[in-house]
PDB file of C-alpha atoms in Angstrom:
ATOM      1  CA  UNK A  23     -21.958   8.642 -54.887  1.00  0.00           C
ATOM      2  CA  UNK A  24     -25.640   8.912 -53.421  1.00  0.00           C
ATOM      3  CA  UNK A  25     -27.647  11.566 -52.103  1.00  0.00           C
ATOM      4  CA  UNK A  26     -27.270  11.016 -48.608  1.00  0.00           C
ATOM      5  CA  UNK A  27     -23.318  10.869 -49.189  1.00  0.00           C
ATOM      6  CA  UNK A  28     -23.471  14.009 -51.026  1.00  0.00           C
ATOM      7  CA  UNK A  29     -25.619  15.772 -48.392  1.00  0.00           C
ATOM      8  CA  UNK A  30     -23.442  14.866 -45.300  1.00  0.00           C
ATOM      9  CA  UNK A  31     -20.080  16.290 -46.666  1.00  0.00           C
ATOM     10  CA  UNK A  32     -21.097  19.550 -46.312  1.00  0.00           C
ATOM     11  CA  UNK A  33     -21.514  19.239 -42.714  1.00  0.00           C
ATOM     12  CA  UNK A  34     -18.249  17.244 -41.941  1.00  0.00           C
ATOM     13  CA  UNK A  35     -16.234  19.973 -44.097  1.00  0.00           C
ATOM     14  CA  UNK A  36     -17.511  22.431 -41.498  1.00  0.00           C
ATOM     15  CA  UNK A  37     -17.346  20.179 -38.171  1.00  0.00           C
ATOM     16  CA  UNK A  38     -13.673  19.740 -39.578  1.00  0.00           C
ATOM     17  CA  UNK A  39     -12.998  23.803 -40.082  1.00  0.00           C
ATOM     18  CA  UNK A  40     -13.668  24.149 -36.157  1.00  0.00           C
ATOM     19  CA  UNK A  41     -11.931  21.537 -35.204  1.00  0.00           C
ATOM     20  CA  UNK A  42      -8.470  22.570 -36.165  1.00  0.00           C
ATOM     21  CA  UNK A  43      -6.400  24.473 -34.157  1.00  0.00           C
ATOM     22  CA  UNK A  44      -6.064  27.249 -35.516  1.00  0.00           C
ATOM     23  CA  UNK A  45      -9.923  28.039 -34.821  1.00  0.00           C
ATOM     24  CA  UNK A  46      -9.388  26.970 -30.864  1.00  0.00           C
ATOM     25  CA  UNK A  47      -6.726  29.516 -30.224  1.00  0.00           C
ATOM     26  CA  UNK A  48      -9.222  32.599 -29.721  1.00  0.00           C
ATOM     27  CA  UNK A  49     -11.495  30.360 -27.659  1.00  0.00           C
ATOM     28  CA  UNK A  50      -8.221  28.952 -25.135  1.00  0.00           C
ATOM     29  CA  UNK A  51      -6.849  32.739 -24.388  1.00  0.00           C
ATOM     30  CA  UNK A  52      -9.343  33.159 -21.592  1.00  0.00           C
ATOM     31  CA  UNK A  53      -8.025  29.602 -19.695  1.00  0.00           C
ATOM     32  CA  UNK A  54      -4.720  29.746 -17.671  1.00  0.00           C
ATOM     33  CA  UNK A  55      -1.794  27.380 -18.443  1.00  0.00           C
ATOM     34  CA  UNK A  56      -0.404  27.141 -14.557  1.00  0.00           C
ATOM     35  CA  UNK A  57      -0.412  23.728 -13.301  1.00  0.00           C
ATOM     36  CA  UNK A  58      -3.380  22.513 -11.139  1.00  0.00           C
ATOM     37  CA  UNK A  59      -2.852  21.700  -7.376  1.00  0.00           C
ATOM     38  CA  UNK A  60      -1.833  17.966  -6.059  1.00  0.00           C
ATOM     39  CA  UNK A  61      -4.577  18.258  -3.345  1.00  0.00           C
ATOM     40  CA  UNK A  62      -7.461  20.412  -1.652  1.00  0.00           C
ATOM     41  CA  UNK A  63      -6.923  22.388   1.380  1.00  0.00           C
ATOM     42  CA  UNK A  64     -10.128  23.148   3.878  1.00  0.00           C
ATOM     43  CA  UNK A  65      -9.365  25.702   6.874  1.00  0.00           C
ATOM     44  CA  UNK A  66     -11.930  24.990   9.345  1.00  0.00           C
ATOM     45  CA  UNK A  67      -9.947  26.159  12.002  1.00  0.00           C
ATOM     46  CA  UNK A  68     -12.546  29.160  13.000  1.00  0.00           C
ATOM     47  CA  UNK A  69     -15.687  26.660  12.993  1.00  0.00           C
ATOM     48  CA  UNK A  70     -13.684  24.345  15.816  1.00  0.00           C
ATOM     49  CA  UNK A  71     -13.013  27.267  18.028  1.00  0.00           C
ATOM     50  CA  UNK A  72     -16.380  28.118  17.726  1.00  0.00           C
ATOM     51  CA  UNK A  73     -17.307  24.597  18.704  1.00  0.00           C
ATOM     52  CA  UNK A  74     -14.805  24.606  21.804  1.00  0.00           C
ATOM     53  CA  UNK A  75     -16.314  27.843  23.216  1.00  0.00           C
ATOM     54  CA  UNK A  76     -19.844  26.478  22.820  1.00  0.00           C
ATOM     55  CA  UNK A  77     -21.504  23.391  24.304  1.00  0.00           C
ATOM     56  CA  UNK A  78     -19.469  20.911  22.969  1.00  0.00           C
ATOM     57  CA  UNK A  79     -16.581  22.040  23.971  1.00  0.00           C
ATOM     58  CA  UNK A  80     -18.011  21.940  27.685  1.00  0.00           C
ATOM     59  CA  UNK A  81     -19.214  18.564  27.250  1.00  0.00           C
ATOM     60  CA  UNK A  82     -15.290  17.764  25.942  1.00  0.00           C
ATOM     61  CA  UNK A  83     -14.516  19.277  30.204  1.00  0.00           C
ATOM     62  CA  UNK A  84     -16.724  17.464  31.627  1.00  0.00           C
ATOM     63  CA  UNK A  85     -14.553  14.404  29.935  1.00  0.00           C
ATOM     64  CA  UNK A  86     -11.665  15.397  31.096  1.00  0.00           C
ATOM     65  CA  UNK A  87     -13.070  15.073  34.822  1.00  0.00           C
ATOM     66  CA  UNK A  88     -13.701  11.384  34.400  1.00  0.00           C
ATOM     67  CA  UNK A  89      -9.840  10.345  35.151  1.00  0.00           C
ATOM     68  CA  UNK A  90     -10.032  12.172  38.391  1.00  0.00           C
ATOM     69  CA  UNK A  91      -8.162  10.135  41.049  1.00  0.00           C
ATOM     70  CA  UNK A  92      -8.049   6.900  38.589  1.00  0.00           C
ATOM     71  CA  UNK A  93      -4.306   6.606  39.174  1.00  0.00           C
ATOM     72  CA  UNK A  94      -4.095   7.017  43.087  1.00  0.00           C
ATOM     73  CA  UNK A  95      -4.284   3.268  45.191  1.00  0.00           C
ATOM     74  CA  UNK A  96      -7.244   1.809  46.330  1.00  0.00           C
ATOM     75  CA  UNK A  97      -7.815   2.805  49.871  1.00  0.00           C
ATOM     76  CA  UNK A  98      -6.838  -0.191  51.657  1.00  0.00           C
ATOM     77  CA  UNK A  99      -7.242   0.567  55.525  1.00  0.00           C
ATOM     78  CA  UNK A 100      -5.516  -2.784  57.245  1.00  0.00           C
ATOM     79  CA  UNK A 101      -1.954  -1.732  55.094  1.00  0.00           C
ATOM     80  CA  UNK A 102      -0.327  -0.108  57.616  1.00  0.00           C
ATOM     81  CA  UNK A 103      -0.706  -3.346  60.095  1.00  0.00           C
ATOM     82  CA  UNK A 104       0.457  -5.288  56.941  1.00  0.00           C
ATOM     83  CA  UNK A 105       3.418  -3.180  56.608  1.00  0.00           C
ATOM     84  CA  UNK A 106       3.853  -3.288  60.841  1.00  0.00           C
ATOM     85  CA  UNK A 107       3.745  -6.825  60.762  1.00  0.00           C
ATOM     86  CA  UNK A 108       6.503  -7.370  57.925  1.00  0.00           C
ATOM     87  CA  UNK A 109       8.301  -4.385  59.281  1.00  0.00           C
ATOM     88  CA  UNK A 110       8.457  -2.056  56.243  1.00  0.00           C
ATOM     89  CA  UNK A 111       6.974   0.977  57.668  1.00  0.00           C
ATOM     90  CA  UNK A 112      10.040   2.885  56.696  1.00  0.00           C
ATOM     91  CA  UNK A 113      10.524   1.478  52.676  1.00  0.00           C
ATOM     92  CA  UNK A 114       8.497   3.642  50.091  1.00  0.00           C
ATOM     93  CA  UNK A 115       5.701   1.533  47.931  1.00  0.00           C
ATOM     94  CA  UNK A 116       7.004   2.465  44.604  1.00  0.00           C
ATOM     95  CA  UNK A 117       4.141   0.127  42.976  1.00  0.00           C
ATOM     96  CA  UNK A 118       1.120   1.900  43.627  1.00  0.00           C
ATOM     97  CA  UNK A 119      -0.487  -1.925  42.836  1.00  0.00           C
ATOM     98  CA  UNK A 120      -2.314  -0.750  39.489  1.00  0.00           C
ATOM     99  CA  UNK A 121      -0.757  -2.160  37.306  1.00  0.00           C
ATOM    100  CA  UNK A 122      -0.260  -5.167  36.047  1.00  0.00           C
ATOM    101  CA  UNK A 123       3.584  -6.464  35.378  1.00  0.00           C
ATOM    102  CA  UNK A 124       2.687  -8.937  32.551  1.00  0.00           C
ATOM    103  CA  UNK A 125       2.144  -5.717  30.611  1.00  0.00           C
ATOM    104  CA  UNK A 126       5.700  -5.052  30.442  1.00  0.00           C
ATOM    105  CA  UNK A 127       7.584  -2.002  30.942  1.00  0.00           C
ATOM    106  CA  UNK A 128       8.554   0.853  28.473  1.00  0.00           C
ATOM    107  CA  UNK A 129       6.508   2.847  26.082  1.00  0.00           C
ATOM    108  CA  UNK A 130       4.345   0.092  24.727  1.00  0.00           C
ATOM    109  CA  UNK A 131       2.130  -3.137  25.570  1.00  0.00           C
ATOM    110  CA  UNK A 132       2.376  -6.394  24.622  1.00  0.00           C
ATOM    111  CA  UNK A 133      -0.201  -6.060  22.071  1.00  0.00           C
ATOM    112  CA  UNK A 134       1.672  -3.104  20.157  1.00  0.00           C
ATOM    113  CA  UNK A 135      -0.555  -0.649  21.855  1.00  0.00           C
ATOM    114  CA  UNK A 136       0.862   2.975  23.346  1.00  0.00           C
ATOM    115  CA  UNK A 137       0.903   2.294  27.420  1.00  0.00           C
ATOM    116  CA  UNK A 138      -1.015   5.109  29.187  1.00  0.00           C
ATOM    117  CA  UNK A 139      -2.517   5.709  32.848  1.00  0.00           C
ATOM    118  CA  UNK A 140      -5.766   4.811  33.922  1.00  0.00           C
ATOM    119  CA  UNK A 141      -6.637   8.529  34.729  1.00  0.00           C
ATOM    120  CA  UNK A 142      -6.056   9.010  30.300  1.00  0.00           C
ATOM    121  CA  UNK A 143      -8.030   6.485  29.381  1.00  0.00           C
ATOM    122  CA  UNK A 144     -10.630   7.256  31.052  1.00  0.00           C
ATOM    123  CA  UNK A 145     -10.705  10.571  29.843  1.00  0.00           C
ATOM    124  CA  UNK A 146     -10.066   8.996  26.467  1.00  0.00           C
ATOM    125  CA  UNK A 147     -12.815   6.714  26.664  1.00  0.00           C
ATOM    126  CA  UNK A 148     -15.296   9.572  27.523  1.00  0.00           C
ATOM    127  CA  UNK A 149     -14.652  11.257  24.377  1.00  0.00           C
ATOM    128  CA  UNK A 150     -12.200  13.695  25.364  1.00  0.00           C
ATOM    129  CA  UNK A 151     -10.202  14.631  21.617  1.00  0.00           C
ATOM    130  CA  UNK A 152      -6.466  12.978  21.213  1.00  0.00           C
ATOM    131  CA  UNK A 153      -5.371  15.542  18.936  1.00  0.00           C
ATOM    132  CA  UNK A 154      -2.522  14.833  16.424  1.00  0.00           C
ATOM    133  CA  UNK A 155      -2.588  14.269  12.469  1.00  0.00           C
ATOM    134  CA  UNK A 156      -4.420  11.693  11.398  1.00  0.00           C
ATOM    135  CA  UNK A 157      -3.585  10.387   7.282  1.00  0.00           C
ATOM    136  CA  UNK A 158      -5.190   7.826   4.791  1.00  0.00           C
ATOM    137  CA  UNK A 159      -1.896   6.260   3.256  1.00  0.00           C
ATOM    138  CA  UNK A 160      -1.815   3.632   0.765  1.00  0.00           C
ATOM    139  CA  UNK A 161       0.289   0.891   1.109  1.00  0.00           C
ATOM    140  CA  UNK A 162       0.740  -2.418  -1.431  1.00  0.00           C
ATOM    141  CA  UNK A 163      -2.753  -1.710  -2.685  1.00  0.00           C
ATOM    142  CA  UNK A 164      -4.437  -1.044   0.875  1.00  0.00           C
ATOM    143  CA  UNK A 165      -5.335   2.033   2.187  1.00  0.00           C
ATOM    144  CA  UNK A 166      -4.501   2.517   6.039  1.00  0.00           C
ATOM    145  CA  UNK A 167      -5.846   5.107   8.675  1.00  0.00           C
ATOM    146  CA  UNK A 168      -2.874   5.894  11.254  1.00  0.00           C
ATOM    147  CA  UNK A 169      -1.350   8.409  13.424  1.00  0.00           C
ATOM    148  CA  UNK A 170       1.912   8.549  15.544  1.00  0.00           C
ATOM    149  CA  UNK A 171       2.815   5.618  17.406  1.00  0.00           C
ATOM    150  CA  UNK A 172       0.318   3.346  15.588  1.00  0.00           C
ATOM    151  CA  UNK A 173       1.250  -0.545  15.205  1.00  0.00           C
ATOM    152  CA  UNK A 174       0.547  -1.773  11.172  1.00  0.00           C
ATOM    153  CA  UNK A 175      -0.036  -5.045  10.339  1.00  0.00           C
ATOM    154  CA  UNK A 176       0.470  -5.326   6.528  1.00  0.00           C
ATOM    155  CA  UNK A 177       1.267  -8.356   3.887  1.00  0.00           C
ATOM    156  CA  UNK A 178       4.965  -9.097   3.907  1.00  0.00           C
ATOM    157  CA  UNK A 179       6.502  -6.225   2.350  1.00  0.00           C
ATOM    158  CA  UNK A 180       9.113  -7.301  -0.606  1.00  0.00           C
ATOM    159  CA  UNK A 181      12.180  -6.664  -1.540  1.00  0.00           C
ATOM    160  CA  UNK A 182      12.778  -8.283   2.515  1.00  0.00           C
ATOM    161  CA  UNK A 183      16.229  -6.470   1.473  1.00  0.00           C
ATOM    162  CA  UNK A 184      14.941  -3.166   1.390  1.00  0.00           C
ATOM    163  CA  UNK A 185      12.871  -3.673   4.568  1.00  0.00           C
ATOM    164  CA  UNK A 186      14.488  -5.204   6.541  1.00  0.00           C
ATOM    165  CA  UNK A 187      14.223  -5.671  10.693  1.00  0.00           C
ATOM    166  CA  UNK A 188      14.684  -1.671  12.450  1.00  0.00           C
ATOM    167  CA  UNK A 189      14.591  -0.045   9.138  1.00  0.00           C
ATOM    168  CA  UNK A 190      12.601   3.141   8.583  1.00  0.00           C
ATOM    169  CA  UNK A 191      10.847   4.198   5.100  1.00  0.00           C
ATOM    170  CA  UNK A 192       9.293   7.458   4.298  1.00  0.00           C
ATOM    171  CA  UNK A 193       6.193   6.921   2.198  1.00  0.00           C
ATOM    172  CA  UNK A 194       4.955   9.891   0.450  1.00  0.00           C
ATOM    173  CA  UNK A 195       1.279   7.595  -1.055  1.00  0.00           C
ATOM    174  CA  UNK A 196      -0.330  10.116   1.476  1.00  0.00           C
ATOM    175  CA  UNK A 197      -4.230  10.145   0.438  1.00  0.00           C
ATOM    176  CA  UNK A 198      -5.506  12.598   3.054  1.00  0.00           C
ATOM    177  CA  UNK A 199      -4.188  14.006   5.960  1.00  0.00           C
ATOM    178  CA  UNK A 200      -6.390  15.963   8.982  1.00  0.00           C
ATOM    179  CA  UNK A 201      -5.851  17.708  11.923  1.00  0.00           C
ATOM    180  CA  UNK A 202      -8.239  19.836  13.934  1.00  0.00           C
ATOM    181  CA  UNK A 203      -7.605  23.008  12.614  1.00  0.00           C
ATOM    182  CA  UNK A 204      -7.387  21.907   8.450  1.00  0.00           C
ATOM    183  CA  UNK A 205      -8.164  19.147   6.423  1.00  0.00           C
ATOM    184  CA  UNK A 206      -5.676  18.172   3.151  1.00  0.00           C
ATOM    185  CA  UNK A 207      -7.881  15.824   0.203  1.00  0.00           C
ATOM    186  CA  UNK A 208      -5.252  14.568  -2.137  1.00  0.00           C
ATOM    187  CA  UNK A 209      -5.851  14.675  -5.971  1.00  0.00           C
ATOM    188  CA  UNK A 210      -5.038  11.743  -5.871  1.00  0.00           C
ATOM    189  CA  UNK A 211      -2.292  12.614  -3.116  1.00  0.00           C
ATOM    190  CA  UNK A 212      -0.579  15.325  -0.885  1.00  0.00           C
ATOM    191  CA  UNK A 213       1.941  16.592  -2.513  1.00  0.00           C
ATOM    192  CA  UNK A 214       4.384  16.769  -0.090  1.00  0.00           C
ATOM    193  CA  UNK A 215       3.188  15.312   2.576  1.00  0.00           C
ATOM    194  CA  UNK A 216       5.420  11.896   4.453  1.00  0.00           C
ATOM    195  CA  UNK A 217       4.617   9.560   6.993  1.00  0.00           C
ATOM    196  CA  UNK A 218       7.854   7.917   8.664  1.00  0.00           C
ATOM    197  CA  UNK A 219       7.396   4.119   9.232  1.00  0.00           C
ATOM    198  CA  UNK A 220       9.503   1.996  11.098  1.00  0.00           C
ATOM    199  CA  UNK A 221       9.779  -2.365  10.252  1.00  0.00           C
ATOM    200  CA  UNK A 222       9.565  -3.463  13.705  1.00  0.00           C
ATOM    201  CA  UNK A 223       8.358  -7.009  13.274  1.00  0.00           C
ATOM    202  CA  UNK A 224       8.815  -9.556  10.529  1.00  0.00           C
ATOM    203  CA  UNK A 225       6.300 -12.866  11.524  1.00  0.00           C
ATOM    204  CA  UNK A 226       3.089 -15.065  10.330  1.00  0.00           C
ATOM    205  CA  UNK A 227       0.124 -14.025  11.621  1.00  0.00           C
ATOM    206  CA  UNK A 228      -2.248 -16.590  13.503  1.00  0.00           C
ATOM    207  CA  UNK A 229      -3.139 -19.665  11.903  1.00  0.00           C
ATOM    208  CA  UNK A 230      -6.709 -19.840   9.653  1.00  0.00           C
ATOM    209  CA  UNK A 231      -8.067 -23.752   9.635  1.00  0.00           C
ATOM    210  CA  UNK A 232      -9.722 -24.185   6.104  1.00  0.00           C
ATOM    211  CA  UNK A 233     -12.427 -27.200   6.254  1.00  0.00           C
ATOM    212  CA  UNK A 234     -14.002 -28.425   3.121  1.00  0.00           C
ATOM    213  CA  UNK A 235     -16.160 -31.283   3.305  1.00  0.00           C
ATOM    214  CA  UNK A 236     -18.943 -33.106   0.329  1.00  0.00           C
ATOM    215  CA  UNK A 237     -21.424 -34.762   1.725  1.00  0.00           C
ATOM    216  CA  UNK A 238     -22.065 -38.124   1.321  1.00  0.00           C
ATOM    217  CA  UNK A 239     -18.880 -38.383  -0.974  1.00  0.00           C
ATOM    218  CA  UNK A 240     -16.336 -39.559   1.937  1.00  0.00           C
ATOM    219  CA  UNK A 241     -14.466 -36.876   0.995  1.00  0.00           C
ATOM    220  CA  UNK A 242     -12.930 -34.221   3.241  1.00  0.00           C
ATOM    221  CA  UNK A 243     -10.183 -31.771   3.504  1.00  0.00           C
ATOM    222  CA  UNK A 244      -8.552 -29.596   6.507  1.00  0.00           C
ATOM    223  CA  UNK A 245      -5.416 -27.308   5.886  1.00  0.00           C
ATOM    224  CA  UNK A 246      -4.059 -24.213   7.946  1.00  0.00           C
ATOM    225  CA  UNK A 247      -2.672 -21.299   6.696  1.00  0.00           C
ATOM    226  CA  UNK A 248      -0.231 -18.715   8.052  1.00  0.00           C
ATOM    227  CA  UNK A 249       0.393 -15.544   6.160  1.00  0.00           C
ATOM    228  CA  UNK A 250       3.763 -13.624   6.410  1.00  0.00           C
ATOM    229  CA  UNK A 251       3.298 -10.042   7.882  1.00  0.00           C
ATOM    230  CA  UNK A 252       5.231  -6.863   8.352  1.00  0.00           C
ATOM    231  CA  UNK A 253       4.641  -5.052  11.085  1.00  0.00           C
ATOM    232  CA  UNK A 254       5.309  -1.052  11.100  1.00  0.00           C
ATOM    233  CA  UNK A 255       4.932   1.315  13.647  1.00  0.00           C
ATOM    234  CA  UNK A 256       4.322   4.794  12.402  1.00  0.00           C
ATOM    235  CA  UNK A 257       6.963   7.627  13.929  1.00  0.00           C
ATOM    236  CA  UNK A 258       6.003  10.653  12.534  1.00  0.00           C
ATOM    237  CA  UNK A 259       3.758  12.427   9.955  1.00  0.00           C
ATOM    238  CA  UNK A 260       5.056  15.459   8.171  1.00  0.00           C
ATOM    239  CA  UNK A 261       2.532  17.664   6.082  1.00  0.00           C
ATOM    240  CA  UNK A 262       3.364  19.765   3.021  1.00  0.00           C
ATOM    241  CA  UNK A 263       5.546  22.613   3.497  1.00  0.00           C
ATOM    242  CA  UNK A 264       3.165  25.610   2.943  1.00  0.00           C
ATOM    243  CA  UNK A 265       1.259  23.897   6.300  1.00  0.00           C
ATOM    244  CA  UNK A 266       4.150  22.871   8.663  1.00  0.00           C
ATOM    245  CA  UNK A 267       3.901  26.209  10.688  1.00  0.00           C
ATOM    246  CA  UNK A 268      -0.259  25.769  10.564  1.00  0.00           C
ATOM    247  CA  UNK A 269      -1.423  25.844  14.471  1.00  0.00           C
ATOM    248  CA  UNK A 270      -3.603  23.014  15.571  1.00  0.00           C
ATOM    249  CA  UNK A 271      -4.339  21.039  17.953  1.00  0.00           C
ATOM    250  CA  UNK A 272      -1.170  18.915  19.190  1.00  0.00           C
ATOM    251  CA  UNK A 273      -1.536  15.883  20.767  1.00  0.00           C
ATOM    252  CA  UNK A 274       0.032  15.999  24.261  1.00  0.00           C
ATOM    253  CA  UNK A 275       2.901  13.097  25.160  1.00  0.00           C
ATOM    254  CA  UNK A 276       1.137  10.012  26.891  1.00  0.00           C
ATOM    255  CA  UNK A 277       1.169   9.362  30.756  1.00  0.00           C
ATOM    256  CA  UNK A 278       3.173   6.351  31.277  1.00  0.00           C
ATOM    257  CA  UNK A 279       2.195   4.527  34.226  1.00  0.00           C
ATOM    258  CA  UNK A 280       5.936   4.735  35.671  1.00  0.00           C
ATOM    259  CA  UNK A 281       5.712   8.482  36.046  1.00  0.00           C
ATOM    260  CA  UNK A 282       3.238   7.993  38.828  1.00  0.00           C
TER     261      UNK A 282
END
């Protein structure tokens, strides 16, 4: 054995001594054994009233004044000779001649999107809040920021026996979840927290040309491709338990254009 063997087994004798457990137990008395949360929970409910009573929440009034009269008719001033002349002075207009019928009727568009009157989206537009939960989910390795009533477009989901055409999941891969009043950060996730999902559409999207071509080579090659998508509309989102009875801001039910 050499010297330099001889001098380090002092030192790993002693390194070994602490390391046991029996010489950890007086230092791990002080540390508590309860189990650590699934997620972080900031109240900032105090700083947004604060906010509201202040200037921006004046600014946030001022929005809502931008969808004044946006849903009344244009002022058309030959319509009552119109209606003289093709004698319906006595039937009610029930289409106030704002909207467009290749929309559709019902809650949404064509596109997927929530219908609402011109009078909320303008106020919308202007910056005027929405209110609501908003949540980071993660679904089939992609993380997604929705609220209620939003349209997902995702890769097919599989088994297509488990989601099938009007069925509704719960997914509980809930990565954050916000409202106005508090703000949940998962640890990874919310323990506790769901976001109800609906299948309402199983199609390919639209068609991507690919065009590869070499130069000189007479060579050349053009292909389409159409990937298979699920399409989910998002019902509801649910937060943990200790914060289903927190106040915040609610978002108010849309004005659909028939109301009018």
């Amino acid at each position: 054995m050499n010297s330099l063997t001889t001098r380090t087994l002092p030192l790993t004798r002693s390194l070994t001594r602490w390391l046991r457990p029996t010489a950890l137990r007086p230092f791990s008395r002080g540390f508590s054994t309860a189990p650590l949360p699934s997620y972080a929970a900031v109240d900032h409910s105090e700083a947004y009233e604060r906010a509201m009573q202040g200037g921006h929440g004046q600014q946030l009034a001022l929005a809502a004044l931008e969808g004044y009269g946006k849903d009344e008719p244009d002022f058309d001033p030959f319509i009552e000779e119109e209606m003289a002349e093709d004698g319906q002075e006595d039937e009610e207009d029930e289409d106030s001649g704002y909207y467009d019928d290749d929309e559709g009727s019902g809650v949404f568009n064509s596109d997927g999107s929530l219908r609402r009157a011109p009078s909320e989206l303008a106020t919308l537009r202007a910056g005027a809040p929405a209110g609501g939960m908003v949540a980071v989910i993660e679904l089939a390795g992609t993380q997604y920021k929705v609220t209620t009533d939003d349209l997902l477009i995702v890769n097919k989901l599989k088994p297509v026996e488990k989601f099938q055409l009007g069925s509704v999941h719960s997914l509980d891969s809930v990565l954050l979840l916000s409202t106005s009043h508090y703000t949940l950060v998962g640890l990874p996730k919310v323990e506790g927290a769901v976001v109800d999902v609906m299948v309402e559409e199983i199609t390919k999207d639209a068609k991507v040309i690919i065009f590869k071509k070499r130069r000189r080579k007479h060579s050349q090659r053009k292909n389409g491709f159409r990937r298979e998508v699920t399409m989910l509309r998002v019902l509801d989102i649910r937060p943990p338990e200790p914060h289903q009875k927190q106040l915040y801001q609610a978002r108010p039910p849309p004005t659909l254009p028939s109301d009018n």
